[in-house]
XYZ file of C-alpha atoms in Angstrom:
598
model
C -55.425 -51.285 -51.976
C -58.116 -52.301 -49.487
C -60.981 -54.493 -50.658
C -64.025 -54.402 -48.423
C -67.624 -53.402 -48.128
C -68.788 -49.813 -48.101
C -71.936 -47.705 -47.991
C -73.531 -47.959 -51.408
C -76.828 -46.087 -51.892
C -79.461 -47.646 -54.100
C -79.682 -51.150 -55.609
C -78.191 -50.180 -58.976
C -75.381 -48.185 -57.387
C -74.695 -51.080 -55.050
C -74.261 -53.390 -57.986
C -72.041 -50.959 -59.899
C -70.040 -50.171 -56.775
C -69.429 -53.831 -56.112
C -68.328 -54.275 -59.728
C -65.783 -51.501 -59.251
C -64.471 -52.973 -56.013
C -64.046 -56.397 -57.572
C -62.372 -55.088 -60.690
C -59.998 -52.897 -58.682
C -59.130 -55.884 -56.535
C -58.453 -57.923 -59.656
C -55.994 -55.623 -61.364
C -53.207 -54.364 -59.163
C -49.422 -54.476 -59.412
C -47.903 -51.462 -61.179
C -44.191 -50.618 -61.244
C -42.908 -48.807 -58.159
C -39.920 -46.492 -58.613
C -37.348 -45.870 -55.863
C -34.577 -43.362 -55.263
C -31.196 -44.075 -53.734
C -31.756 -44.742 -50.021
C -35.550 -45.049 -50.206
C -37.093 -47.580 -47.863
C -38.120 -50.832 -49.578
C -40.691 -52.493 -47.343
C -40.273 -56.197 -46.698
C -43.488 -57.881 -45.634
C -43.586 -61.155 -43.736
C -46.455 -63.311 -44.940
C -46.974 -66.913 -43.968
C -45.328 -70.160 -42.927
C -46.396 -73.753 -43.390
C -45.359 -77.371 -43.982
C -43.425 -77.775 -47.216
C -45.551 -80.706 -48.453
C -48.933 -79.092 -47.625
C -49.196 -75.978 -49.824
C -52.689 -75.025 -48.578
C -51.849 -75.398 -44.873
C -50.408 -72.004 -44.012
C -50.151 -69.915 -40.850
C -49.256 -66.309 -40.116
C -45.513 -65.793 -39.852
C -45.859 -64.185 -36.452
C -47.455 -67.310 -34.970
C -43.874 -68.560 -34.587
C -41.604 -67.141 -31.836
C -39.655 -64.820 -34.155
C -38.639 -61.173 -34.238
C -41.713 -58.969 -34.469
C -42.544 -55.296 -33.945
C -44.369 -54.170 -30.809
C -47.415 -53.309 -32.892
C -48.049 -55.354 -36.021
C -49.215 -53.347 -39.067
C -50.846 -55.420 -41.787
C -50.797 -54.555 -45.460
C -54.102 -53.882 -47.202
C -54.729 -56.889 -49.422
C -56.705 -57.533 -52.575
C -59.516 -60.071 -52.666
C -57.342 -62.573 -54.535
C -54.527 -62.269 -51.982
C -56.904 -62.963 -49.100
C -58.363 -65.977 -50.921
C -54.813 -67.213 -51.474
C -54.153 -67.206 -47.732
C -51.891 -64.128 -47.715
C -51.678 -62.150 -44.478
C -48.835 -59.702 -45.127
C -47.500 -57.648 -42.222
C -44.623 -55.181 -41.905
C -41.366 -56.633 -40.629
C -38.393 -55.361 -38.639
C -36.097 -55.740 -41.647
C -34.902 -52.274 -42.715
C -33.891 -52.290 -46.392
C -32.863 -49.174 -48.308
C -32.755 -49.050 -52.102
C -29.252 -49.866 -53.463
C -27.632 -49.754 -50.005
C -25.802 -52.883 -48.871
C -26.000 -54.049 -45.279
C -23.644 -56.514 -43.585
C -24.790 -58.610 -40.641
C -27.131 -56.102 -39.052
C -28.869 -57.173 -35.840
C -32.605 -57.662 -36.235
C -33.445 -58.519 -32.632
C -32.352 -60.601 -29.658
C -34.807 -63.174 -28.338
C -34.875 -65.303 -25.216
C -36.908 -68.383 -26.063
C -38.670 -70.408 -23.393
C -38.533 -74.170 -23.448
C -42.048 -74.247 -24.896
C -41.057 -71.854 -27.692
C -37.961 -73.932 -28.470
C -40.140 -77.043 -28.732
C -42.533 -75.122 -30.989
C -39.688 -74.184 -33.327
C -38.337 -77.751 -33.272
C -41.734 -79.110 -34.258
C -42.052 -76.566 -37.090
C -38.575 -77.361 -38.415
C -39.187 -81.115 -38.234
C -42.341 -80.594 -40.304
C -40.195 -78.733 -42.870
C -41.820 -75.350 -42.314
C -40.912 -72.745 -44.907
C -41.609 -69.017 -44.787
C -42.755 -66.548 -47.420
C -41.751 -62.879 -47.429
C -42.842 -60.337 -50.037
C -40.687 -57.481 -51.317
C -42.143 -55.250 -54.043
C -44.678 -57.986 -54.895
C -41.855 -60.530 -55.273
C -42.308 -63.661 -53.136
C -39.196 -64.722 -51.202
C -39.035 -68.246 -49.787
C -36.784 -69.953 -47.296
C -36.806 -72.677 -44.661
C -37.265 -71.822 -41.002
C -34.502 -74.183 -39.941
C -32.292 -77.123 -40.732
C -32.749 -80.809 -39.978
C -30.145 -83.561 -40.341
C -30.538 -87.299 -39.968
C -27.362 -89.368 -39.905
C -26.169 -92.773 -38.818
C -28.109 -95.873 -37.901
C -26.458 -97.091 -34.716
C -26.192 -94.682 -33.043
C -28.808 -92.533 -34.790
C -28.204 -88.782 -34.917
C -31.100 -86.325 -35.176
C -30.074 -82.665 -35.325
C -32.402 -79.672 -35.575
C -31.090 -76.159 -36.140
C -32.641 -72.681 -36.492
C -31.498 -70.229 -39.137
C -30.822 -66.969 -37.328
C -29.089 -65.137 -40.182
C -30.529 -64.426 -43.635
C -28.738 -63.005 -46.677
C -31.044 -60.999 -48.954
C -29.907 -60.760 -52.582
C -31.830 -58.114 -54.531
C -31.509 -57.275 -58.225
C -32.484 -53.880 -59.613
C -32.658 -52.077 -62.956
C -32.682 -48.294 -62.825
C -35.151 -47.316 -60.126
C -37.132 -50.589 -59.986
C -36.677 -53.888 -58.208
C -36.375 -56.874 -60.537
C -35.806 -59.889 -58.309
C -35.062 -60.898 -54.730
C -34.225 -64.077 -52.883
C -32.785 -65.176 -49.554
C -29.946 -67.574 -48.830
C -28.232 -69.144 -45.823
C -24.972 -70.021 -47.562
C -21.937 -70.117 -45.219
C -24.286 -69.681 -42.243
C -24.332 -72.097 -39.326
C -27.716 -72.861 -37.737
C -28.267 -72.509 -34.020
C -28.876 -76.024 -32.614
C -32.179 -76.600 -30.853
C -31.632 -79.377 -28.350
C -34.628 -81.231 -27.002
C -35.206 -80.569 -23.300
C -32.346 -78.049 -23.122
C -34.523 -75.385 -21.495
C -34.583 -71.733 -22.505
C -32.331 -70.368 -25.249
C -31.145 -66.890 -26.225
C -30.671 -66.230 -29.955
C -29.671 -63.181 -31.969
C -31.266 -62.747 -35.389
C -29.217 -60.897 -38.016
C -29.437 -60.169 -41.716
C -27.424 -58.865 -44.661
C -28.591 -57.098 -47.827
C -26.717 -57.090 -51.132
C -27.832 -55.248 -54.264
C -26.947 -56.383 -57.797
C -27.597 -54.525 -61.031
C -29.645 -56.315 -63.694
C -30.221 -55.625 -67.383
C -33.692 -57.193 -67.348
C -36.448 -54.551 -67.753
C -39.199 -54.359 -65.164
C -41.827 -55.478 -67.682
C -40.048 -58.844 -68.004
C -39.149 -59.468 -64.380
C -41.661 -62.332 -64.203
C -39.260 -64.300 -66.410
C -36.567 -63.962 -63.752
C -38.891 -65.325 -61.110
C -39.800 -68.304 -63.287
C -36.157 -69.092 -64.017
C -35.302 -69.204 -60.308
C -37.400 -71.323 -57.983
C -37.047 -72.117 -54.299
C -39.218 -75.161 -54.932
C -38.021 -77.953 -57.255
C -39.200 -77.598 -60.837
C -41.292 -80.467 -62.154
C -43.052 -78.753 -65.059
C -41.272 -78.648 -68.368
C -42.753 -77.959 -71.780
C -44.313 -81.317 -72.575
C -44.550 -81.127 -76.331
C -44.154 -84.867 -76.939
C -47.051 -85.696 -74.610
C -49.197 -82.959 -76.133
C -48.508 -84.149 -79.688
C -49.253 -87.718 -78.633
C -52.607 -86.657 -77.186
C -53.429 -84.604 -80.272
C -52.712 -87.535 -82.595
C -54.816 -89.922 -80.507
C -57.692 -87.465 -80.348
C -57.632 -86.748 -84.093
C -57.636 -90.471 -84.834
C -60.480 -91.038 -82.392
C -62.608 -88.220 -83.767
C -61.905 -89.271 -87.341
C -62.866 -92.852 -86.555
C -66.145 -91.845 -84.885
C -67.112 -89.376 -87.611
C -66.302 -91.717 -90.536
C -68.083 -94.706 -88.992
C -71.163 -92.668 -88.104
C -71.345 -91.107 -91.568
C -71.117 -94.501 -93.293
C -73.714 -96.053 -90.997
C -76.072 -93.097 -91.321
C -75.706 -93.121 -95.097
C -76.774 -96.772 -95.181
C -79.656 -96.056 -92.778
C -80.923 -93.170 -94.878
C -80.712 -95.272 -98.043
C -82.671 -98.087 -96.364
C -85.290 -95.960 -94.565
C -86.016 -93.645 -97.489
C -86.860 -96.344 -100.004
C -90.513 -95.371 -99.730
C -90.838 -91.869 -101.105
C -94.421 -91.347 -100.088
C -95.613 -90.456 -96.597
C -94.094 -88.471 -93.778
C -92.724 -89.456 -90.436
C -95.994 -91.000 -89.303
C -95.806 -93.699 -91.985
C -92.329 -94.939 -91.209
C -93.042 -97.554 -88.549
C -94.247 -100.478 -90.694
C -92.104 -103.608 -90.600
C -88.783 -102.061 -89.770
C -86.654 -101.571 -86.703
C -83.876 -99.320 -85.520
C -83.870 -95.628 -84.702
C -86.460 -94.883 -87.385
C -89.223 -96.765 -85.631
C -89.092 -94.667 -82.456
C -89.646 -91.354 -84.255
C -92.908 -90.790 -82.345
C -91.158 -91.165 -78.963
C -87.673 -89.767 -79.443
C -88.810 -86.230 -78.643
C -90.901 -87.251 -75.632
C -89.919 -84.850 -72.834
C -87.916 -86.419 -69.989
C -88.712 -86.609 -66.263
C -87.203 -84.051 -63.868
C -87.299 -81.274 -66.463
C -86.285 -78.515 -64.076
C -83.182 -80.346 -62.850
C -82.134 -81.174 -66.413
C -82.462 -77.551 -67.491
C -80.581 -76.356 -64.397
C -77.710 -78.710 -65.270
C -77.636 -77.374 -68.836
C -77.739 -73.767 -67.646
C -74.968 -74.075 -65.044
C -72.905 -76.119 -67.503
C -73.188 -73.322 -70.065
C -72.178 -70.832 -67.372
C -68.998 -72.754 -66.549
C -68.190 -73.129 -70.233
C -68.366 -69.335 -70.531
C -66.371 -68.838 -67.326
C -63.621 -71.295 -68.299
C -63.275 -69.748 -71.749
C -63.073 -66.271 -70.218
C -60.392 -67.312 -67.701
C -58.231 -68.923 -70.388
C -58.573 -65.924 -72.729
C -57.671 -63.522 -69.909
C -54.628 -65.662 -69.150
C -53.578 -65.552 -72.802
C -53.807 -61.745 -72.625
C -51.277 -61.771 -69.781
C -53.609 -60.713 -66.969
C -52.389 -63.404 -64.573
C -48.659 -62.921 -64.118
C -46.731 -64.336 -61.182
C -46.533 -60.967 -59.378
C -50.293 -60.506 -59.109
C -51.013 -62.572 -56.030
C -54.325 -64.413 -56.324
C -55.510 -62.493 -59.369
C -56.945 -65.634 -60.950
C -59.063 -66.183 -57.820
C -60.458 -62.672 -58.104
C -61.170 -63.172 -61.807
C -63.012 -66.432 -61.130
C -65.290 -64.759 -58.563
C -66.009 -61.774 -60.816
C -66.724 -63.929 -63.865
C -68.828 -66.392 -61.872
C -71.044 -63.533 -60.718
C -71.261 -61.908 -64.156
C -71.919 -65.146 -66.069
C -74.847 -66.066 -63.819
C -77.111 -64.498 -66.454
C -75.971 -67.230 -68.871
C -77.151 -70.021 -66.573
C -80.498 -68.325 -65.968
C -81.098 -67.663 -69.648
C -80.171 -71.123 -70.924
C -82.005 -72.976 -68.169
C -85.278 -71.039 -68.192
C -85.368 -70.750 -71.981
C -85.104 -74.495 -72.534
C -87.415 -75.202 -69.581
C -90.088 -73.084 -71.247
C -89.543 -74.857 -74.588
C -90.192 -78.277 -73.073
C -93.441 -77.072 -71.471
C -92.124 -76.445 -67.982
C -94.569 -74.540 -65.787
C -92.699 -73.790 -62.536
C -90.183 -71.349 -63.961
C -89.627 -69.551 -60.629
C -88.551 -72.805 -59.006
C -86.357 -73.494 -62.043
C -84.498 -70.197 -61.522
C -83.980 -70.924 -57.819
C -82.725 -74.436 -58.593
C -80.375 -73.106 -61.259
C -78.887 -70.477 -58.952
C -78.313 -72.988 -56.134
C -77.264 -76.077 -58.101
C -73.578 -75.273 -57.729
C -73.552 -72.451 -55.192
C -75.166 -74.629 -52.487
C -72.542 -77.447 -52.670
C -69.836 -74.777 -52.929
C -71.053 -73.020 -49.785
C -71.368 -76.318 -47.896
C -67.867 -77.455 -48.886
C -66.373 -74.066 -48.141
C -68.048 -73.987 -44.729
C -66.484 -77.308 -43.724
C -63.037 -76.447 -45.113
C -63.046 -72.920 -43.691
C -64.127 -74.186 -40.263
C -61.225 -76.619 -40.164
C -58.794 -73.882 -41.227
C -60.231 -71.584 -38.561
C -59.899 -74.322 -35.920
C -56.258 -74.928 -36.858
C -55.418 -71.207 -37.005
C -54.520 -71.327 -40.713
C -54.389 -68.171 -42.818
C -56.542 -69.986 -45.381
C -59.547 -69.270 -43.125
C -61.276 -66.270 -44.668
C -61.930 -63.208 -42.471
C -65.491 -62.007 -41.967
C -65.092 -58.972 -44.268
C -64.018 -61.176 -47.181
C -66.898 -63.572 -46.574
C -69.321 -60.637 -46.613
C -67.756 -59.316 -49.828
C -68.109 -62.653 -51.627
C -71.618 -63.134 -50.277
C -72.468 -59.618 -51.441
C -71.150 -60.439 -54.909
C -73.553 -63.376 -55.111
C -76.549 -61.647 -53.494
C -76.206 -58.297 -55.294
C -74.807 -59.495 -58.625
C -74.939 -63.257 -59.170
C -78.487 -64.074 -58.074
C -80.124 -60.969 -59.629
C -78.386 -61.693 -62.942
C -79.643 -65.284 -62.786
C -83.196 -64.005 -62.309
C -82.838 -61.444 -65.098
C -81.376 -64.055 -67.443
C -84.193 -66.458 -66.565
C -86.918 -63.886 -67.240
C -85.357 -62.909 -70.570
C -84.959 -66.580 -71.512
C -88.571 -67.344 -70.617
C -89.914 -64.456 -72.656
C -87.717 -65.130 -75.674
C -88.133 -68.898 -75.715
C -89.816 -70.211 -78.824
C -91.405 -73.597 -79.377
C -89.413 -76.806 -79.186
C -88.250 -77.664 -82.710
C -89.150 -81.336 -83.154
C -89.202 -82.739 -86.725
C -91.702 -85.465 -85.727
C -94.882 -85.536 -83.671
C -94.896 -87.289 -80.282
C -97.763 -89.705 -79.639
C -99.647 -89.782 -76.353
C -98.917 -93.437 -75.594
C -95.257 -94.282 -75.108
C -93.769 -97.158 -77.038
C -92.499 -100.143 -75.082
C -88.722 -100.317 -74.975
C -87.249 -103.741 -75.787
C -84.761 -105.395 -73.445
C -81.311 -103.948 -74.013
C -78.029 -105.897 -74.061
C -75.585 -105.294 -71.208
C -73.286 -103.119 -73.295
C -76.051 -100.549 -73.808
C -76.740 -100.012 -70.128
C -76.167 -96.637 -68.488
C -73.133 -97.741 -66.471
C -71.333 -98.998 -69.582
C -72.080 -95.811 -71.530
C -70.889 -93.728 -68.597
C -67.656 -95.723 -68.447
C -66.956 -95.267 -72.155
C -68.191 -91.678 -72.351
C -66.200 -90.642 -69.282
C -62.948 -92.462 -69.975
C -62.357 -91.197 -73.518
C -62.569 -87.439 -72.711
C -60.507 -88.065 -69.571
C -57.803 -89.807 -71.610
C -57.633 -86.748 -73.870
C -56.736 -84.466 -70.943
C -54.945 -86.887 -68.618
C -51.477 -85.555 -69.502
C -52.410 -81.912 -69.016
C -54.367 -82.765 -65.878
C -51.148 -83.627 -64.028
C -49.680 -80.205 -64.767
C -52.874 -78.478 -63.663
C -52.885 -80.432 -60.393
C -49.203 -79.641 -59.865
C -50.076 -75.958 -60.255
C -53.226 -75.837 -58.138
C -52.085 -78.241 -55.420
C -48.367 -77.649 -55.754
C -46.089 -74.670 -56.108
C -45.686 -74.387 -59.850
C -46.452 -71.382 -62.070
C -48.606 -72.440 -65.008
C -47.795 -70.468 -68.147
C -48.765 -72.754 -71.046
C -52.188 -71.199 -71.537
C -52.107 -71.633 -75.316
C -51.727 -75.385 -74.861
C -54.447 -75.308 -72.215
C -56.833 -73.666 -74.693
C -56.087 -76.399 -77.265
C -56.640 -79.152 -74.689
C -59.898 -77.511 -73.574
C -61.142 -77.430 -77.175
C -60.094 -81.066 -77.637
C -61.949 -82.054 -74.476
C -65.194 -80.451 -75.663
C -64.822 -81.936 -79.150
C -64.229 -85.445 -77.858
C -67.125 -85.136 -75.410
C -69.506 -84.019 -78.152
C -68.466 -86.717 -80.642
C -68.576 -89.545 -78.093
C -71.998 -88.420 -76.946
C -73.309 -88.452 -80.525
C -71.934 -91.972 -81.077
C -73.398 -93.337 -77.835
C -76.752 -91.671 -78.536
C -76.875 -93.297 -81.980
C -76.200 -96.748 -80.504
C -78.907 -96.124 -77.896
C -81.494 -95.131 -80.525
C -80.536 -98.084 -82.716
C -81.707 -100.351 -79.909
C -85.115 -98.586 -79.990
C -84.446 -96.880 -76.660
C -85.589 -93.269 -76.771
C -84.486 -92.307 -73.223
C -81.553 -90.320 -74.489
C -82.138 -87.044 -72.631
C -80.544 -87.879 -69.308
C -78.336 -90.568 -70.844
C -76.564 -87.991 -73.019
C -75.856 -85.832 -69.964
C -74.575 -88.720 -67.862
C -72.503 -90.399 -70.580
C -69.738 -87.805 -70.901
C -70.676 -86.021 -67.686
C -69.154 -89.037 -65.947
C -65.743 -87.608 -66.875
C -65.971 -85.801 -63.541
C -65.923 -89.179 -61.756
C -62.706 -90.131 -63.543
C -61.184 -86.781 -62.598
C -62.028 -87.342 -58.933
C -60.543 -90.847 -59.052
C -57.427 -89.302 -60.577
C -57.318 -86.761 -57.743
C -57.222 -89.649 -55.249
C -54.391 -91.219 -57.246
C -52.541 -87.886 -57.327
C -52.922 -87.446 -53.578
C -51.562 -90.919 -52.803
C -48.894 -91.332 -55.461
C -47.880 -87.945 -56.835
C -47.843 -85.730 -53.754
C -46.644 -85.762 -50.167
C -49.702 -84.030 -48.724
C -50.949 -85.206 -45.334
C -52.924 -84.089 -42.304
C -56.587 -83.237 -41.790
C -56.297 -79.577 -42.852
C -54.680 -80.247 -46.226
C -56.646 -83.432 -46.927
C -60.022 -81.828 -46.234
C -59.297 -78.939 -48.590
C -57.900 -81.209 -51.293
C -60.766 -83.690 -51.413
C -63.461 -81.068 -50.799
C -62.421 -78.871 -53.695
C -61.552 -81.892 -55.873
C -65.198 -82.966 -55.549
C -66.305 -79.497 -56.651
C -63.858 -79.614 -59.585
C -65.283 -82.972 -60.657
C -68.773 -81.485 -60.436
C -67.769 -78.532 -62.631
C -66.391 -80.872 -65.321
C -69.521 -83.026 -65.132
C -71.763 -80.000 -65.622
C -69.707 -78.604 -68.503
C -69.344 -81.850 -70.413
C -72.908 -82.920 -69.633
C -74.164 -79.687 -71.189
C -71.929 -80.057 -74.272
C -72.894 -83.699 -74.810
C -76.629 -82.944 -74.472
C -76.639 -80.177 -77.054
C -74.506 -82.283 -79.394
C -76.938 -85.209 -79.064
C -79.985 -82.976 -79.509
C -78.527 -81.421 -82.663
C -77.638 -84.866 -84.012
C -81.135 -86.270 -83.367
C -82.826 -83.290 -84.967
C -80.567 -83.674 -87.989
C -81.199 -87.360 -88.641
C -84.991 -87.172 -88.197
C -85.257 -83.960 -90.205
C -83.243 -85.553 -93.023
C -85.416 -88.622 -92.869
C -88.634 -86.641 -93.058
C -87.455 -84.285 -95.793
C -86.416 -87.130 -97.991
């Protein structure tokens, strides 16, 4: 299935047509039936260093057997984003027909080509083939280090591959490649040209596993070492800690608030305006607590984009729970993220412009533009740098022009218009800001605050506690995104996501209460920054993961890792900042409404 741009008449039809293209690109991978002797196409895909998962190159960039004219497979959007560049190979495989040591081709390698293969093998290059949507992995060659004095350094090229394919009825279930009982061809340094003959064998084995469950077979067997196991003990430990933390915060706050209400509501006469005689604490700042903050447009843009990512993340997890992202759908989660990001742009526009209108914002057009570019601008800048480096190195991770135009079209024709529509609807439907107490014209002077109530301290506490709630699961997510694991524990991920939001909301409420108790009414931005700082902890963890938990190296891999880790930290900051703000606003409205009503 080819994903690209086409001629779409009319603005509405363009939008609907682009929707169709994106959805078709997202869902592909139906069962293919074969008859005895039918050709089963084996596609060569990419090669790359074993320890740098995102540094990949086209298989035919190596001096290997290749057809005279290379025919590429039409790829989905997700496959292209994943760095796939599948092309037809010279391997001739027929359904349920065994082949023994058939010659693929005979190559005469120049000295330069031999050195190129030596360098690839020394960097532990692996290859990826694809047969009936099943990825097949293997190493390009063999390297052996032995002895100290004298030191022996041997490099060999695998010139024979054994393909083992399992089938059930007329469908392919599983495939892998092995080099057992095969001797590599030595590649001596400075030995000049070399002639090699590439051969292959094919063996078919019957399986009882139905096609619908063949993903289980792929998960059971892995070319890469398995590091992810079901981590129930760690999950239970996190759950217990989080429940205790939330219980502690809620109980303490309820007891303190109960005492405050009992003390502040001794006088039964008068409203909010009569409550500032001879007392201190959060009650005395009732005429300033709802004073609108500076930089209204930026605050509302943060809240809007945060709400958008909350919607997007929930949608991705729910789709995963419904089984839409199995291991045979290459890059489907990337396609889903792009589609949902475009479609949920209306959420950011609505939330941002609606609240901006409530707090008496006047430049609503600028607010919509700021909202639409708050994340897309850093994303485009980061992508431009990373993609340029991939293009310079010849990596398949560099997106082709047609894919760039498709993604840009999704934002221009779908994402931005939906942001504008959402903003207009939000502006027109926005009511008045619900404040239980009046705000006076002259701001109250804020007393000097102790060191433990400063912004940096609140950010440290508010960021560390939510991070500690997800730290265990974060390793598994990093091992999936930046490693070679298949993540399947989406139910646990949903629980951890809910825990993260709950902890962020509760911590924000607690920190906001302590801030108001010191007669400091500048809670608007403080509530966003307090738990929004979780993104900083996540980025620090990404640096730790890069140095201590992975073997990634080189400019290509490092640029992609740190560039997209910064964007990930920004996404978490926006999400948790939005959650913590609304939690704090609801809490403040509750306590002042209760005070006034009593």
